[in-house]
PDB file of C-alpha atoms in Angstrom:
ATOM      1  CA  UNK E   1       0.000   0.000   0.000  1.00 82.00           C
ATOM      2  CA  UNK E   2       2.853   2.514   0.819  1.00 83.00           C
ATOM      3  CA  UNK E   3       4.385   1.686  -2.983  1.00 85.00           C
ATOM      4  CA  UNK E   4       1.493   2.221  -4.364  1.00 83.00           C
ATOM      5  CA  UNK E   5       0.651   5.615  -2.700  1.00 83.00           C
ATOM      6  CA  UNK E   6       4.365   6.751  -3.540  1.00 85.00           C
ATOM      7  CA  UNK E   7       3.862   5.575  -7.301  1.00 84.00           C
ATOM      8  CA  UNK E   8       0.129   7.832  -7.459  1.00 82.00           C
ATOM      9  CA  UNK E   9       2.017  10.778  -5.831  1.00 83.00           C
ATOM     10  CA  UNK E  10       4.620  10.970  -8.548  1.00 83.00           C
ATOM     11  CA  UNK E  11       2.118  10.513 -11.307  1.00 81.00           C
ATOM     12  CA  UNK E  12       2.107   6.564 -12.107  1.00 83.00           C
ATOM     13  CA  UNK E  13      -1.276   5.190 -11.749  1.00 82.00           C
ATOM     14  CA  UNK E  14      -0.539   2.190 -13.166  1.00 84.00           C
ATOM     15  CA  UNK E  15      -0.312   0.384  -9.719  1.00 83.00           C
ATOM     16  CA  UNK E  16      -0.954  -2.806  -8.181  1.00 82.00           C
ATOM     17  CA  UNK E  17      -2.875  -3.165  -5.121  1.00 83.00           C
ATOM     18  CA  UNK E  18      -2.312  -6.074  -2.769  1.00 81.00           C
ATOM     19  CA  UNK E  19      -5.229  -8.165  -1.726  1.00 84.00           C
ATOM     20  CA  UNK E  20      -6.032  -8.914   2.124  1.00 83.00           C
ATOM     21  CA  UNK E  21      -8.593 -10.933   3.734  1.00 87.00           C
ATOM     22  CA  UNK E  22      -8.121  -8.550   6.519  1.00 87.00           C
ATOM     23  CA  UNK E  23     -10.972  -5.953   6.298  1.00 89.00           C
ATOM     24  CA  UNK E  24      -9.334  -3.062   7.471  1.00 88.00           C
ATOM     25  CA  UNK E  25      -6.482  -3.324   4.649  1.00 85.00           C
ATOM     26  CA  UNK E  26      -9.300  -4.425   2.073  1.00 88.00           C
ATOM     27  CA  UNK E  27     -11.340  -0.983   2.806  1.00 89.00           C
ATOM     28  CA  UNK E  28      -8.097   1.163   2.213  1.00 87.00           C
ATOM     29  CA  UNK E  29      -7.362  -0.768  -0.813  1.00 86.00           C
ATOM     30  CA  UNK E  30     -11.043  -0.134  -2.171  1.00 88.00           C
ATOM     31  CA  UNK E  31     -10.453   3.483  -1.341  1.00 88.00           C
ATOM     32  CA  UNK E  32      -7.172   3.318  -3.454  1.00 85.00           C
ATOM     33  CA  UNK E  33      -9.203   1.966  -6.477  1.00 87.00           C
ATOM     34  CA  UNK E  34     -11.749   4.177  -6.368  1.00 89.00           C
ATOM     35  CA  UNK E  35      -9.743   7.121  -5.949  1.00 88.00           C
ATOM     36  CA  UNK E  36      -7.076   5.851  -8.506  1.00 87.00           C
ATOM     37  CA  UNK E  37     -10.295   5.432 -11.141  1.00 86.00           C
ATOM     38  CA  UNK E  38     -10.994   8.797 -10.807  1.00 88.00           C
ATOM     39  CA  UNK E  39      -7.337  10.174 -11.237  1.00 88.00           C
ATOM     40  CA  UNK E  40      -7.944   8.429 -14.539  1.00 86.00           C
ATOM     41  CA  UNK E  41     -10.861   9.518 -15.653  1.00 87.00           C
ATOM     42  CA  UNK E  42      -9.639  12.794 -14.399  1.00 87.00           C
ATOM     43  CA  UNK E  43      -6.561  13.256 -16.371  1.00 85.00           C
ATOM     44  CA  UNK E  44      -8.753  11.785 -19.416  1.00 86.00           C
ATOM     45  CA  UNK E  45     -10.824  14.826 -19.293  1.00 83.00           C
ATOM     46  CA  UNK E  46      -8.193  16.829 -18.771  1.00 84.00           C
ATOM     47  CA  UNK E  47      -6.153  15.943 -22.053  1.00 84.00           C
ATOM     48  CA  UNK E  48      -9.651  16.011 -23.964  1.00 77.00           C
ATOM     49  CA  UNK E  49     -10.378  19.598 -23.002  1.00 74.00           C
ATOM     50  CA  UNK E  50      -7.045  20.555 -23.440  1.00 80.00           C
ATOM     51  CA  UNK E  51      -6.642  18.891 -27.172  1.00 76.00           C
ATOM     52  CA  UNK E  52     -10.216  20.733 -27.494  1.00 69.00           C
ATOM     53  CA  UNK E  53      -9.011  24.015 -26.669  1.00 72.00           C
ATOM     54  CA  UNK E  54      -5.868  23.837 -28.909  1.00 74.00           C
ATOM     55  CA  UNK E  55      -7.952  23.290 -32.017  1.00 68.00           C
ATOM     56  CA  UNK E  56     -10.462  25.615 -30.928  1.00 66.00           C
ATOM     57  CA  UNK E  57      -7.668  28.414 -30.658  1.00 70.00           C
ATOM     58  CA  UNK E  58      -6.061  27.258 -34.110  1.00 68.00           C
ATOM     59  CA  UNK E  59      -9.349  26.836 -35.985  1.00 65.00           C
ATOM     60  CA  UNK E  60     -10.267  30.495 -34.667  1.00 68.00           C
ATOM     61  CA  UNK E  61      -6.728  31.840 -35.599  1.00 70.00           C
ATOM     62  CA  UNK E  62      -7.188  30.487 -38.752  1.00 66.00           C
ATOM     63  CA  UNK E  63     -10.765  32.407 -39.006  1.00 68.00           C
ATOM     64  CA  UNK E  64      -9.425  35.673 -38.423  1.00 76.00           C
ATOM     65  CA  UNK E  65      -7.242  35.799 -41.145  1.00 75.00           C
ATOM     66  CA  UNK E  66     -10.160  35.743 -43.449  1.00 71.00           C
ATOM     67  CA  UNK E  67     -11.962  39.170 -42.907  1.00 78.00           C
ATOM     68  CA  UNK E  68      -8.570  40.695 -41.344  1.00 83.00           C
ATOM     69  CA  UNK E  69      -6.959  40.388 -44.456  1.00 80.00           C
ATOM     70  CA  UNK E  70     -10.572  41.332 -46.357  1.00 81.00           C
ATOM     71  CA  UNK E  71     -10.928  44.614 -44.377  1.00 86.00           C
ATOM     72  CA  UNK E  72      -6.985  45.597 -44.722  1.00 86.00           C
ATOM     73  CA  UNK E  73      -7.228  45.387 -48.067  1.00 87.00           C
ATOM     74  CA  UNK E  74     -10.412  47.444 -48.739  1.00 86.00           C
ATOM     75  CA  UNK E  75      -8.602  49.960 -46.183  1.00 89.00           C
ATOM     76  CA  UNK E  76      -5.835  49.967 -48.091  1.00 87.00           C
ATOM     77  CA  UNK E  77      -7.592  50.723 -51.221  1.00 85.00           C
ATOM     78  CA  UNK E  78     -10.191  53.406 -49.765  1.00 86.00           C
ATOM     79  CA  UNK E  79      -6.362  55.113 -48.573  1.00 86.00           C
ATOM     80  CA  UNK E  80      -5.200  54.875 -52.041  1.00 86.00           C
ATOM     81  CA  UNK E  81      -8.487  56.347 -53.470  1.00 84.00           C
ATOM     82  CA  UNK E  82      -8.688  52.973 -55.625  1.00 83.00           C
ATOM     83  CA  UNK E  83     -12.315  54.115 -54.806  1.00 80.00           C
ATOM     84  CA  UNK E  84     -13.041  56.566 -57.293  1.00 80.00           C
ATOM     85  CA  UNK E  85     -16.750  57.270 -57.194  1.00 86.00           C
ATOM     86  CA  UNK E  86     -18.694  57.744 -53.865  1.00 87.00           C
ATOM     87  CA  UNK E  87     -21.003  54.435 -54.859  1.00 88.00           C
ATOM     88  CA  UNK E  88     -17.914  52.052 -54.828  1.00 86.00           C
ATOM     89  CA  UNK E  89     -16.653  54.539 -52.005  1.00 88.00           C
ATOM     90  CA  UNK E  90     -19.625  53.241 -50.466  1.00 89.00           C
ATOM     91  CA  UNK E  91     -19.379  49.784 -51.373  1.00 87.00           C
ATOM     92  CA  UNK E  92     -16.261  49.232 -49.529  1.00 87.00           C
ATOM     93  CA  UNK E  93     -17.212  51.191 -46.362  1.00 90.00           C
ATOM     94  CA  UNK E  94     -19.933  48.973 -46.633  1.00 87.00           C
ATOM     95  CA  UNK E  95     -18.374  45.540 -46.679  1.00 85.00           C
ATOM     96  CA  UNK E  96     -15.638  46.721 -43.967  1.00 88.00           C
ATOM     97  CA  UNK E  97     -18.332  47.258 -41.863  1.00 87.00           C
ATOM     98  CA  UNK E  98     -19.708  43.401 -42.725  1.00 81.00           C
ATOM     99  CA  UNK E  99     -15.577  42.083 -42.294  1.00 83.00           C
ATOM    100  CA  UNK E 100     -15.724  44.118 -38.542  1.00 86.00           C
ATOM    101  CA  UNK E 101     -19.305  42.623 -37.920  1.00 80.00           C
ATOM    102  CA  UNK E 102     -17.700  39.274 -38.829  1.00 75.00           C
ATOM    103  CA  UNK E 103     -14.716  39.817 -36.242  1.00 83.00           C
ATOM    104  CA  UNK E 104     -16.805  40.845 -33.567  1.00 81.00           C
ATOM    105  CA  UNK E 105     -18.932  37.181 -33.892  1.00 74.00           C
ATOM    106  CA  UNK E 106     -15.514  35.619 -33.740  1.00 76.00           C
ATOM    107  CA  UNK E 107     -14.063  37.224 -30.954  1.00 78.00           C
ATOM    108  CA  UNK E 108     -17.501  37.046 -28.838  1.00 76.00           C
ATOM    109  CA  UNK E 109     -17.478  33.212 -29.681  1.00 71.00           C
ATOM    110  CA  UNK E 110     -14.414  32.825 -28.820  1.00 73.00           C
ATOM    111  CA  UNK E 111     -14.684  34.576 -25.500  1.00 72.00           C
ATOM    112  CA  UNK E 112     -17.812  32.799 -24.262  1.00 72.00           C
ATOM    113  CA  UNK E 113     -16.554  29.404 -25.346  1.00 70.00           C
ATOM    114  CA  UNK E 114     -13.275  29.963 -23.025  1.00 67.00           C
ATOM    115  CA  UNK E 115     -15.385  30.493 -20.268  1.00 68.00           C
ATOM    116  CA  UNK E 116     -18.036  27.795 -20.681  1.00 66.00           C
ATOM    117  CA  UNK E 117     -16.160  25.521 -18.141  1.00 58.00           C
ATOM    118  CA  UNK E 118     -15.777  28.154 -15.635  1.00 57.00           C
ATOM    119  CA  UNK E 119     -19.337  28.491 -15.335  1.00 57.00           C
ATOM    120  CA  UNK E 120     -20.135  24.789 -14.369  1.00 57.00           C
ATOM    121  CA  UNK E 121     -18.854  25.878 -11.290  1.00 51.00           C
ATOM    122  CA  UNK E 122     -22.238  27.494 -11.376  1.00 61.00           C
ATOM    123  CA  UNK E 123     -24.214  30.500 -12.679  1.00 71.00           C
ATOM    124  CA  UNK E 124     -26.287  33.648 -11.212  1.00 74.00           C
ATOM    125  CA  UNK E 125     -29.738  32.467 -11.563  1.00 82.00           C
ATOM    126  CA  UNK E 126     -33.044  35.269 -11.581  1.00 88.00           C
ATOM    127  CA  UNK E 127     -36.833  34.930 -11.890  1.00 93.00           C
ATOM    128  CA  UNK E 128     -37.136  36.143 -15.445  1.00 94.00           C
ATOM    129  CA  UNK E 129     -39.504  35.453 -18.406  1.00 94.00           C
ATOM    130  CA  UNK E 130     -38.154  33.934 -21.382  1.00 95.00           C
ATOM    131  CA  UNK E 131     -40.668  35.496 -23.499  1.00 94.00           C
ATOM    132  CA  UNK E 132     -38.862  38.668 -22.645  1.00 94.00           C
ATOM    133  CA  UNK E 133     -35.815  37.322 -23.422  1.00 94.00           C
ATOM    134  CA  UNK E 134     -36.470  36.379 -27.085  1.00 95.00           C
ATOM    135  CA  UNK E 135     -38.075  39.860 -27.575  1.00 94.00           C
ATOM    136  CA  UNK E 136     -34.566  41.599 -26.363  1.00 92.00           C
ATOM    137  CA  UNK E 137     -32.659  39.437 -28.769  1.00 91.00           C
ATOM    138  CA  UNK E 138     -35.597  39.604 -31.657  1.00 92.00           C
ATOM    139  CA  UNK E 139     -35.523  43.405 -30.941  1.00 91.00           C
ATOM    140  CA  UNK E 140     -31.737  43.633 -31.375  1.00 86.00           C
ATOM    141  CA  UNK E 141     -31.884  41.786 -34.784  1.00 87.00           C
ATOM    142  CA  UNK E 142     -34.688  43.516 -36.654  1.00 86.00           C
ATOM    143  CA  UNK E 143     -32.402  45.719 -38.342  1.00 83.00           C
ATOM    144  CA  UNK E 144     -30.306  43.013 -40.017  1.00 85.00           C
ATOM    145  CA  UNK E 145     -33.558  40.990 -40.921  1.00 90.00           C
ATOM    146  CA  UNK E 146     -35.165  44.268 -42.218  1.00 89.00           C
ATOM    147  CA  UNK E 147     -32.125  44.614 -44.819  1.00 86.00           C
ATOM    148  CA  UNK E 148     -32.962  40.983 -46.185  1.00 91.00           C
ATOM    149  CA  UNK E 149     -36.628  42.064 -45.989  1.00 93.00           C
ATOM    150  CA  UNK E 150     -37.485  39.162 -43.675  1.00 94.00           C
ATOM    151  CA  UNK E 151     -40.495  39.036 -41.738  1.00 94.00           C
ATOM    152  CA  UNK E 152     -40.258  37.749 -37.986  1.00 93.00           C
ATOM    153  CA  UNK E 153     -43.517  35.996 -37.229  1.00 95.00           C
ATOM    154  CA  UNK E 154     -43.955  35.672 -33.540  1.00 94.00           C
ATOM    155  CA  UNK E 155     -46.211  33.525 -31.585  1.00 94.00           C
ATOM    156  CA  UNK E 156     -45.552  33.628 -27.836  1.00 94.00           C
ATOM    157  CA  UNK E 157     -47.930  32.234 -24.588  1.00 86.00           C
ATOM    158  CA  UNK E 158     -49.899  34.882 -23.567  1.00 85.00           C
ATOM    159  CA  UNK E 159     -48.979  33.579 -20.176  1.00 84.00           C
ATOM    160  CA  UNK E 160     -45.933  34.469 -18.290  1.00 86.00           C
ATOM    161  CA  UNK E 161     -43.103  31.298 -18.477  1.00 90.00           C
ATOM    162  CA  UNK E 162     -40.941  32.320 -16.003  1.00 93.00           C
ATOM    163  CA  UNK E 163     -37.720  30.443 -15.506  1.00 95.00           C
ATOM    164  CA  UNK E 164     -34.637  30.993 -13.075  1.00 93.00           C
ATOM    165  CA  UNK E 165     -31.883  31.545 -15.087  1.00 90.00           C
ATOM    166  CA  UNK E 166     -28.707  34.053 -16.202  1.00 87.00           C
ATOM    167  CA  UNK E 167     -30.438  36.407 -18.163  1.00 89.00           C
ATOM    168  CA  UNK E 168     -27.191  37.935 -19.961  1.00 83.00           C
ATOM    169  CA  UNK E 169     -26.280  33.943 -21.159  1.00 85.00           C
ATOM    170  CA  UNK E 170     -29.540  33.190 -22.220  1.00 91.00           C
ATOM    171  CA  UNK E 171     -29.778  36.538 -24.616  1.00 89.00           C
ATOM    172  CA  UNK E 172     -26.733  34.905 -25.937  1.00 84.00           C
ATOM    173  CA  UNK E 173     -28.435  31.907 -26.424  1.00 90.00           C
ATOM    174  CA  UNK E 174     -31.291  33.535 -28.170  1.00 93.00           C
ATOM    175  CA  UNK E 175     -29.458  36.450 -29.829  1.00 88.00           C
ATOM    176  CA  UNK E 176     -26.867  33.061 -31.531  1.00 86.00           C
ATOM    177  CA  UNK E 177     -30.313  31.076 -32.676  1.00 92.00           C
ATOM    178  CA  UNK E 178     -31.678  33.917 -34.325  1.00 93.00           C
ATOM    179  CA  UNK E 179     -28.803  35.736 -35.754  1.00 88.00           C
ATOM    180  CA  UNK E 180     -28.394  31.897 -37.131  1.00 87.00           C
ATOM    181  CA  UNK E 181     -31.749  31.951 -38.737  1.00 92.00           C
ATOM    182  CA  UNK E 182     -31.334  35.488 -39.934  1.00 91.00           C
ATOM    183  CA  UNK E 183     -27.995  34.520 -42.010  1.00 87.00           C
ATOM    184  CA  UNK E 184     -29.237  31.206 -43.377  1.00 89.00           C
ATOM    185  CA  UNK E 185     -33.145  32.547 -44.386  1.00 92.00           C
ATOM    186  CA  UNK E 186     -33.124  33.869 -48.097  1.00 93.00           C
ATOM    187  CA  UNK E 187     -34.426  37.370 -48.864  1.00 92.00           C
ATOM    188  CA  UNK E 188     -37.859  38.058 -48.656  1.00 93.00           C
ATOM    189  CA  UNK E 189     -38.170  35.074 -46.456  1.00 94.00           C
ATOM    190  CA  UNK E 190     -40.079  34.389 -42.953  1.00 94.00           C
ATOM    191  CA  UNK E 191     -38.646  32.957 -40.013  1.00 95.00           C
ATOM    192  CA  UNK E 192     -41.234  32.065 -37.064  1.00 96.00           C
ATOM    193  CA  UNK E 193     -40.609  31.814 -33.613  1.00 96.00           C
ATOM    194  CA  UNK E 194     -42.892  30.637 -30.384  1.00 96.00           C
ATOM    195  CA  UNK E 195     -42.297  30.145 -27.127  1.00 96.00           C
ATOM    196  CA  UNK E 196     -45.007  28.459 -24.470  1.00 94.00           C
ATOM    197  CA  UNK E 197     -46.165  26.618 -21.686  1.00 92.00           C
ATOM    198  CA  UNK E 198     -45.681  22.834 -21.650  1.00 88.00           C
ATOM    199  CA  UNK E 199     -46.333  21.262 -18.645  1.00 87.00           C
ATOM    200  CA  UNK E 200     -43.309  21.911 -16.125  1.00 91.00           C
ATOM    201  CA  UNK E 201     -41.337  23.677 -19.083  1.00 94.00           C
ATOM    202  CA  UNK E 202     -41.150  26.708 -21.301  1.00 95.00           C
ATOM    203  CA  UNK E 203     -40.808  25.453 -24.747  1.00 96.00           C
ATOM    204  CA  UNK E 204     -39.470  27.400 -27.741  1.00 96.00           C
ATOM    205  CA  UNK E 205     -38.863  27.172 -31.599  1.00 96.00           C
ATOM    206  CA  UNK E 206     -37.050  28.992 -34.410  1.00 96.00           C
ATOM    207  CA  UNK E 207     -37.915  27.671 -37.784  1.00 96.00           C
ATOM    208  CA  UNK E 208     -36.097  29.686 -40.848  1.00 94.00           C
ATOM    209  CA  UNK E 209     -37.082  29.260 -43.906  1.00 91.00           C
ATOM    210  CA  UNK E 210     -33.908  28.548 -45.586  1.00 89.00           C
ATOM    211  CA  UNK E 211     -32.380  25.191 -46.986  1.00 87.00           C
ATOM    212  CA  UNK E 212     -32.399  23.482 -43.490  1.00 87.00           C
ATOM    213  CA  UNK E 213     -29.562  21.000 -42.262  1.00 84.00           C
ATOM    214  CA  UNK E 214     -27.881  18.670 -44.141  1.00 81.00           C
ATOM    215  CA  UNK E 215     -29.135  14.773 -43.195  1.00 80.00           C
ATOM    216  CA  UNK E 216     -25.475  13.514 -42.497  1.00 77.00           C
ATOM    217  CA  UNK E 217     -25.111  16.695 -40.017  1.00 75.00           C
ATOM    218  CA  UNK E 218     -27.748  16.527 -37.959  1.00 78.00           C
ATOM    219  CA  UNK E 219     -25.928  14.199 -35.127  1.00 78.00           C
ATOM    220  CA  UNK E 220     -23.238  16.649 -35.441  1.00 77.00           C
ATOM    221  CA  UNK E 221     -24.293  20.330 -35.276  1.00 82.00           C
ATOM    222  CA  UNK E 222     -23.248  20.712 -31.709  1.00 79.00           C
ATOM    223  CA  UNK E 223     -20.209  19.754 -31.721  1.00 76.00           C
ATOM    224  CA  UNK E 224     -17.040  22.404 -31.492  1.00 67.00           C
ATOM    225  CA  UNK E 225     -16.141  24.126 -34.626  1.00 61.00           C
ATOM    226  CA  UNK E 226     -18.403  21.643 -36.861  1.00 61.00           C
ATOM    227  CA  UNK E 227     -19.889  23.048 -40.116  1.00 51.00           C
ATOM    228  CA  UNK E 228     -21.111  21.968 -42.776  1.00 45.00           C
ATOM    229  CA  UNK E 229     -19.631  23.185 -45.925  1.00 42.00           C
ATOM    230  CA  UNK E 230     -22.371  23.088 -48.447  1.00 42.00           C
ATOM    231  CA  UNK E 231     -25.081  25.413 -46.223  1.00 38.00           C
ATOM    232  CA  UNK E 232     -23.861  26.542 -43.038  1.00 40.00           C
ATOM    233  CA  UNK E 233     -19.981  27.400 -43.586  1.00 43.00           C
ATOM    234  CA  UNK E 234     -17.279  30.107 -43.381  1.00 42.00           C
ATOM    235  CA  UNK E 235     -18.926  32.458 -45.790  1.00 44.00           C
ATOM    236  CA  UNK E 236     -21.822  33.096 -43.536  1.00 46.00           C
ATOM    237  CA  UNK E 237     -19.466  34.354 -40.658  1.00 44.00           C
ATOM    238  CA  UNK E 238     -20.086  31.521 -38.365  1.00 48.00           C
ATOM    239  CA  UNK E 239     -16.622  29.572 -36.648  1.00 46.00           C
ATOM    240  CA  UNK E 240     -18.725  26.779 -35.575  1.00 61.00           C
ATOM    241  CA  UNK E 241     -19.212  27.417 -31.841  1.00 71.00           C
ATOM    242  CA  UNK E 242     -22.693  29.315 -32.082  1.00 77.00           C
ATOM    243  CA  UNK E 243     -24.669  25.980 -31.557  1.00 83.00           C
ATOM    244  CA  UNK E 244     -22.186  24.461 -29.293  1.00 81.00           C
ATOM    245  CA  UNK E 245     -22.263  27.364 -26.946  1.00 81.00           C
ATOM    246  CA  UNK E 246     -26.025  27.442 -27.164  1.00 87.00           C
ATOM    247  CA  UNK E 247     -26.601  24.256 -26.246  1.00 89.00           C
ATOM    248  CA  UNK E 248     -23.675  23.985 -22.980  1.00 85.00           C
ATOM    249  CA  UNK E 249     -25.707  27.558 -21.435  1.00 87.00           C
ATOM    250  CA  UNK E 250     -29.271  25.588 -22.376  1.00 92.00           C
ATOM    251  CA  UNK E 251     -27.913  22.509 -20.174  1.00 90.00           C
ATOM    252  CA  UNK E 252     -26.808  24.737 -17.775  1.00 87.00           C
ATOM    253  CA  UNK E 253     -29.568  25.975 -16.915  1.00 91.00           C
ATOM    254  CA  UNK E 254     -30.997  22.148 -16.886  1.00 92.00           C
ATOM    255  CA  UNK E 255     -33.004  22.385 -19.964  1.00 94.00           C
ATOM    256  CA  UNK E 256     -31.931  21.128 -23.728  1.00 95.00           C
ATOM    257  CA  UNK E 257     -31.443  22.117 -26.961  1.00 94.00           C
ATOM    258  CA  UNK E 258     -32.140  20.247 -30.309  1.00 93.00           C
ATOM    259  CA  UNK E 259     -32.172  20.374 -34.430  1.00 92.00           C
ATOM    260  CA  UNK E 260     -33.938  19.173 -37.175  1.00 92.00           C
ATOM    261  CA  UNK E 261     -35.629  19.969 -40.509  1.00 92.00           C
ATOM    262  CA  UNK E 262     -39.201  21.309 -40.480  1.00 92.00           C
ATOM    263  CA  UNK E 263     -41.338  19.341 -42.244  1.00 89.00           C
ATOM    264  CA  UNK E 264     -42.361  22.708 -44.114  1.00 89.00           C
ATOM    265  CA  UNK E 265     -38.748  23.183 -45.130  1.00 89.00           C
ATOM    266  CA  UNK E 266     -36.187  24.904 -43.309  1.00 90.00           C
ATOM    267  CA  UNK E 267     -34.139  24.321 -40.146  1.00 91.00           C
ATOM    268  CA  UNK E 268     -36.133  24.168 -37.093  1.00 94.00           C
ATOM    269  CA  UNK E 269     -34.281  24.998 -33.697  1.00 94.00           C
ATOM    270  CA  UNK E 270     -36.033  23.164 -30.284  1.00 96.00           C
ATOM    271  CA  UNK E 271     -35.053  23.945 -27.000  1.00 96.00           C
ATOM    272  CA  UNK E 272     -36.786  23.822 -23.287  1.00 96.00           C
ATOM    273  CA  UNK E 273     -35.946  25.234 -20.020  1.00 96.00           C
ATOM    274  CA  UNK E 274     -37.345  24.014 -16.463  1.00 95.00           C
ATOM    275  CA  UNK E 275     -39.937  26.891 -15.145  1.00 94.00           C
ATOM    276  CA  UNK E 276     -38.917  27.991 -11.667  1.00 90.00           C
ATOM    277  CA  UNK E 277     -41.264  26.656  -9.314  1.00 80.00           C
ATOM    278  CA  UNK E 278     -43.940  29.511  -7.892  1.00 66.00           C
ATOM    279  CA  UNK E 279     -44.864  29.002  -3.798  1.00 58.00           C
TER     280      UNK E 279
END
């Protein structure tokens, strides 16, 4: 027993326990086991998150350089008056603006994806109404939907569904879903959302009316940095951690979060929180 806590102590948990019919002896051994099984599974996690991390940091690095390099160029050439006319003057103030609106989606994924195992540790949770919070986050979007002349078609409980929860991380939550519809919806398009009662939960949807999700990519949308390249890819902005962050905040807060095609056409977003419990 004294080998085998001075082989665990310097990192080697490949040890060998020594039976005894004595019970005393037998309990510490169990307590060995146990405790070297979850060393193990410890250090398992641990190398998974970390080889996680690394290709999150790469893949995102790799992002950047796609709209950095974009916007210094169009900078470049609005500074060399390549720009000769105020329409294409206009055109290229225009799509820095997009390249910077790009960067900023990268950056705040990137930031709230770091800190998603920080907050297991746990979160601040309020009495609010998630109807409320899809309104903030529809609110905030209406100007980028109105430019692709997309109606939002709302349908929402016209009771309260209160939920305990971290109201910044669920705007996230929403704001991601929506701004995911809004970017994958055609022009001149509808996308409808609802959001109700069902028994102990508060249920919502977001179906866009756009080409939907790939068969072969359904079992895989949530996982880090996935994409599929013929719909949902770089082009659109996206670095693949919009649904995956979505979905981690969603389970936080001890609810869940699915996709699938309507049957309609389109993608159709499903998620469901717990409603707080009312004395």
């Amino acid at each position: 027993m004294s080998l085998a806590a001075r082989q665990i102590a310097k990192g080697d948990l490949d040890v060998q326990l020594p039976n005894s019919r004595i019970t005393e002896i037998a309990d510490v051994r169990d307590g060995f086991k146990i405790m070297v099984g979850g060393l193990n599974e410890s250090f398992r996690k641990q190398v998974a998150l970390e080889e996680e991390r690394r290709f999150v940091i790469s893949a995102v690095a790799h992002d950047l350089r796609t709209p950095l390099f974009a916007l210094r160029g169009y900078l470049d050439g609005l500074e060399q008056g390549i720009a000769h006319s105020p329409e294409k003057v206009a055109k290229y103030i225009e799509v820095c603006k997009e390249k910077s609106a790009q960067l900023d989606r990268l950056v705040e994924d990137l930031f709230t994806f770091t800190k998603m195992e920080y907050l297991k540790m746990g979160i601040e949770k309020n009495g609010i109404d998630l109807v409320d919070v899809i309104q903030k986050s529809i609110d905030s979007l209406y100007p980028i939907a109105n430019e692709k002349h997309i109606s939002l078609n709302i349908d929402f409980s016209p009771e309260d569904c209160i939920i305990l929860g971290d109201v910044h991380l669920l705007e996230r939550v929403m704001t991601n879903l929506l701004d995911n519809a809004v970017r994958h919806t055609p022009r001149h398009s509808k996308i409808f959302v609802k959001c109700y009662k069902e028994n102990n939960k508060a249920t919502f949807t977001i179906h866009d009316t756009g080409r939907g999700f790939d068969l072969q990519d359904l079992h895989r949308v949530f996982e880090p940095l996935y994409r599929s390249e013929k719909s949902r890819n770089r082009s659109t902005g996206g670095v693949g951690l919009g649904l995956t962050i979505s979905q981690r905040i969603i389970k936080l807060h001890g609810g869940d979060l699915a996709v699938d095609n309507h049957s309609n056409g389109g993608g159709l977003v499903t998620g469901w929180l717990p409603l707080a419990k009312i004395n």
